[in-house]
Tab-separated table of C-alpha atoms in Angstrom:
chain	number	residue	atom	x	y	z
N	1	UNK	CA	-4.497	317.031	218.749
N	2	UNK	CA	-7.169	317.801	221.515
N	3	UNK	CA	-9.336	314.990	221.290
N	4	UNK	CA	-8.799	311.226	220.532
N	5	UNK	CA	-11.840	308.762	219.824
N	6	UNK	CA	-11.064	305.184	219.848
N	7	UNK	CA	-13.724	302.445	220.040
N	8	UNK	CA	-16.242	303.833	222.486
N	9	UNK	CA	-13.969	306.144	224.213
N	10	UNK	CA	-13.476	309.886	223.845
N	11	UNK	CA	-10.269	311.145	225.120
N	12	UNK	CA	-9.689	314.733	225.782
N	13	UNK	CA	-5.992	316.390	226.390
N	14	UNK	CA	-5.765	316.753	230.130
N	15	UNK	CA	-1.924	317.552	230.656
N	16	UNK	CA	0.301	319.004	227.969
N	17	UNK	CA	3.804	318.061	227.268
N	18	UNK	CA	4.926	321.496	228.885
N	19	UNK	CA	2.816	320.693	232.141
N	20	UNK	CA	4.559	317.478	232.459
N	21	UNK	CA	8.283	318.990	231.737
N	22	UNK	CA	7.701	321.613	234.417
N	23	UNK	CA	6.706	319.357	237.244
N	24	UNK	CA	9.395	316.938	236.252
N	25	UNK	CA	11.940	319.786	236.568
N	26	UNK	CA	10.432	320.568	240.168
N	27	UNK	CA	10.636	316.853	241.234
N	28	UNK	CA	14.249	316.538	239.849
N	29	UNK	CA	15.102	319.623	241.938
N	30	UNK	CA	13.794	317.816	245.308
N	31	UNK	CA	15.559	314.649	244.331
N	32	UNK	CA	18.865	316.392	243.560
N	33	UNK	CA	18.725	317.929	247.105
N	34	UNK	CA	17.661	314.698	248.848
N	35	UNK	CA	19.981	312.342	247.105
N	36	UNK	CA	23.110	314.380	246.005
N	37	UNK	CA	25.368	311.914	248.431
N	38	UNK	CA	23.539	308.680	248.396
N	39	UNK	CA	23.659	306.854	245.149
N	40	UNK	CA	20.334	305.428	245.282
N	41	UNK	CA	18.740	302.382	243.092
N	42	UNK	CA	16.113	304.029	240.938
N	43	UNK	CA	13.539	301.206	240.026
N	44	UNK	CA	11.052	301.724	237.444
N	45	UNK	CA	7.833	299.973	237.382
N	46	UNK	CA	7.419	298.754	233.641
N	47	UNK	CA	6.242	299.408	231.144
N	48	UNK	CA	4.264	302.748	231.581
N	49	UNK	CA	6.947	304.359	233.706
N	50	UNK	CA	9.542	304.472	231.049
N	51	UNK	CA	8.788	307.974	229.668
N	52	UNK	CA	8.615	309.651	232.802
N	53	UNK	CA	11.470	307.886	234.375
N	54	UNK	CA	13.909	308.645	231.573
N	55	UNK	CA	12.751	312.310	231.396
N	56	UNK	CA	13.076	312.595	235.130
N	57	UNK	CA	16.672	310.933	235.340
N	58	UNK	CA	17.878	313.245	232.549
N	59	UNK	CA	17.384	316.121	235.271
N	60	UNK	CA	18.837	314.435	238.117
N	61	UNK	CA	22.510	315.139	238.713
N	62	UNK	CA	23.323	312.630	241.616
N	63	UNK	CA	24.834	309.152	241.055
N	64	UNK	CA	22.317	306.660	240.560
N	65	UNK	CA	21.670	302.956	239.636
N	66	UNK	CA	18.714	301.980	237.435
N	67	UNK	CA	16.701	298.647	237.670
N	68	UNK	CA	13.255	297.656	236.516
N	69	UNK	CA	10.451	295.640	237.723
N	70	UNK	CA	7.204	294.394	235.984
N	71	UNK	CA	3.781	294.849	237.467
N	72	UNK	CA	0.473	294.428	235.541
N	73	UNK	CA	-3.140	294.783	236.666
N	74	UNK	CA	-5.055	296.033	233.655
N	75	UNK	CA	-6.507	294.548	230.326
N	76	UNK	CA	-7.900	297.558	228.198
N	77	UNK	CA	-9.568	299.614	230.699
N	78	UNK	CA	-10.584	296.831	232.973
N	79	UNK	CA	-8.680	296.240	236.404
N	80	UNK	CA	-7.612	292.404	236.393
N	81	UNK	CA	-5.491	290.138	238.544
N	82	UNK	CA	-2.324	291.926	240.027
N	83	UNK	CA	0.980	290.337	238.563
N	84	UNK	CA	4.349	291.394	240.053
N	85	UNK	CA	7.586	289.632	239.050
N	86	UNK	CA	10.060	288.417	241.566
N	87	UNK	CA	12.586	290.754	242.742
N	88	UNK	CA	16.123	289.027	242.079
N	89	UNK	CA	18.522	291.711	243.124
N	90	UNK	CA	19.594	292.896	246.543
N	91	UNK	CA	18.337	296.256	247.879
N	92	UNK	CA	19.714	295.744	251.426
N	93	UNK	CA	21.111	298.683	253.020
N	94	UNK	CA	20.241	300.835	249.899
N	95	UNK	CA	18.357	304.046	249.299
N	96	UNK	CA	15.414	302.882	246.757
N	97	UNK	CA	13.398	305.220	244.507
N	98	UNK	CA	10.437	303.517	242.648
N	99	UNK	CA	9.138	305.076	239.794
N	100	UNK	CA	5.448	304.595	238.743
N	101	UNK	CA	3.502	305.921	236.074
N	102	UNK	CA	0.131	305.843	237.759
N	103	UNK	CA	-1.133	304.944	241.242
N	104	UNK	CA	-4.562	303.755	240.434
N	105	UNK	CA	-6.345	301.878	243.321
N	106	UNK	CA	-2.991	301.643	245.261
N	107	UNK	CA	-2.871	297.888	245.255
N	108	UNK	CA	0.061	297.539	242.842
N	109	UNK	CA	2.365	300.082	244.761
N	110	UNK	CA	1.345	298.557	248.086
N	111	UNK	CA	2.383	295.111	247.128
N	112	UNK	CA	5.857	296.562	245.315
N	113	UNK	CA	6.440	298.633	248.557
N	114	UNK	CA	5.850	295.600	250.736
N	115	UNK	CA	8.306	293.414	248.631
N	116	UNK	CA	11.059	296.195	248.988
N	117	UNK	CA	10.454	296.973	252.371
N	118	UNK	CA	11.114	293.039	253.169
N	119	UNK	CA	14.630	293.637	251.957
N	120	UNK	CA	15.624	296.011	254.541
N	121	UNK	CA	16.603	299.043	252.498
N	122	UNK	CA	17.722	302.386	254.138
N	123	UNK	CA	14.700	304.199	252.495
N	124	UNK	CA	11.960	303.961	249.937
N	125	UNK	CA	10.674	306.777	248.001
N	126	UNK	CA	7.774	306.512	245.473
N	127	UNK	CA	7.909	308.978	242.486
N	128	UNK	CA	4.470	308.693	240.580
N	129	UNK	CA	3.556	310.808	237.435
N	130	UNK	CA	-0.316	310.401	238.320
N	131	UNK	CA	-2.243	309.739	241.656
N	132	UNK	CA	-6.003	308.807	241.350
N	133	UNK	CA	-7.965	310.189	243.859
N	134	UNK	CA	-9.566	306.705	244.702
N	135	UNK	CA	-5.988	305.379	245.946
N	136	UNK	CA	-6.483	305.033	249.784
N	137	UNK	CA	-4.992	303.276	252.436
N	138	UNK	CA	-1.277	304.117	251.193
N	139	UNK	CA	-0.322	306.776	253.905
N	140	UNK	CA	2.545	304.650	255.124
N	141	UNK	CA	4.401	305.112	251.641
N	142	UNK	CA	6.675	307.982	251.381
N	143	UNK	CA	5.354	309.277	247.938
N	144	UNK	CA	6.044	312.391	245.791
N	145	UNK	CA	3.215	312.924	243.271
N	146	UNK	CA	3.460	314.967	239.898
N	147	UNK	CA	-0.369	315.141	239.316
N	148	UNK	CA	-3.338	314.214	241.219
N	149	UNK	CA	-6.263	313.203	238.930
N	150	UNK	CA	-9.847	311.992	239.077
N	151	UNK	CA	-10.791	308.267	238.681
N	152	UNK	CA	-10.737	308.084	234.768
N	153	UNK	CA	-8.911	306.112	232.486
N	154	UNK	CA	-5.885	307.944	230.862
N	155	UNK	CA	-3.525	307.321	227.856
N	156	UNK	CA	-0.169	309.060	226.645
N	157	UNK	CA	3.247	309.463	227.804
N	158	UNK	CA	3.755	306.045	228.572
N	159	UNK	CA	0.197	305.212	229.737
N	160	UNK	CA	-1.660	302.764	227.276
N	161	UNK	CA	-4.766	301.428	226.080
N	162	UNK	CA	-4.045	297.703	225.311
N	163	UNK	CA	-0.447	298.755	224.410
N	164	UNK	CA	-1.509	301.632	222.068
N	165	UNK	CA	-1.064	305.590	222.599
N	166	UNK	CA	1.958	305.250	224.941
N	167	UNK	CA	3.863	307.276	222.448
N	168	UNK	CA	1.463	310.540	222.697
N	169	UNK	CA	3.304	313.593	224.197
N	170	UNK	CA	0.426	314.727	226.123
N	171	UNK	CA	-1.855	313.153	228.621
N	172	UNK	CA	-5.449	312.395	227.694
N	173	UNK	CA	-8.470	311.475	230.068
N	174	UNK	CA	-11.464	309.367	229.124
N	175	UNK	CA	-14.632	311.335	229.243
N	176	UNK	CA	-16.732	308.180	229.062
């Protein structure tokens, strides 16, 4: 499937399952070297990170703990009010790896990063599948990006349009 038409959107395949898998392997190799003796807490930002995070963790060969946090800022393709759930665990004196599906404007990851920074961790690293070129003012965040993309709406591989299309194995970009 190369194109998907939905409502007034025309999505074209942008990244294949193979592209994604190869990049995940590269990122896991970096993490395996960096965290081999550290036992970090890996925190996924729900819901979009799940496919990416699980595929990444399958390739990580160090000890880790898993946690999740929920953050939302979209309704359909429109950016809305940012909502981030409260963090009720202690991350004091721990290495934290935040796993995101996409850094869009950068506002969500800055808010989450700030909340974790307030807990005095040893370190915080952000791993993101996609990073839009409009995300600015996040230079203070230690971030490892799988793919940089232009400022267009994307679906597939965990990314959704009103909770649809998360199950696609490839990533599609909206041409509208």
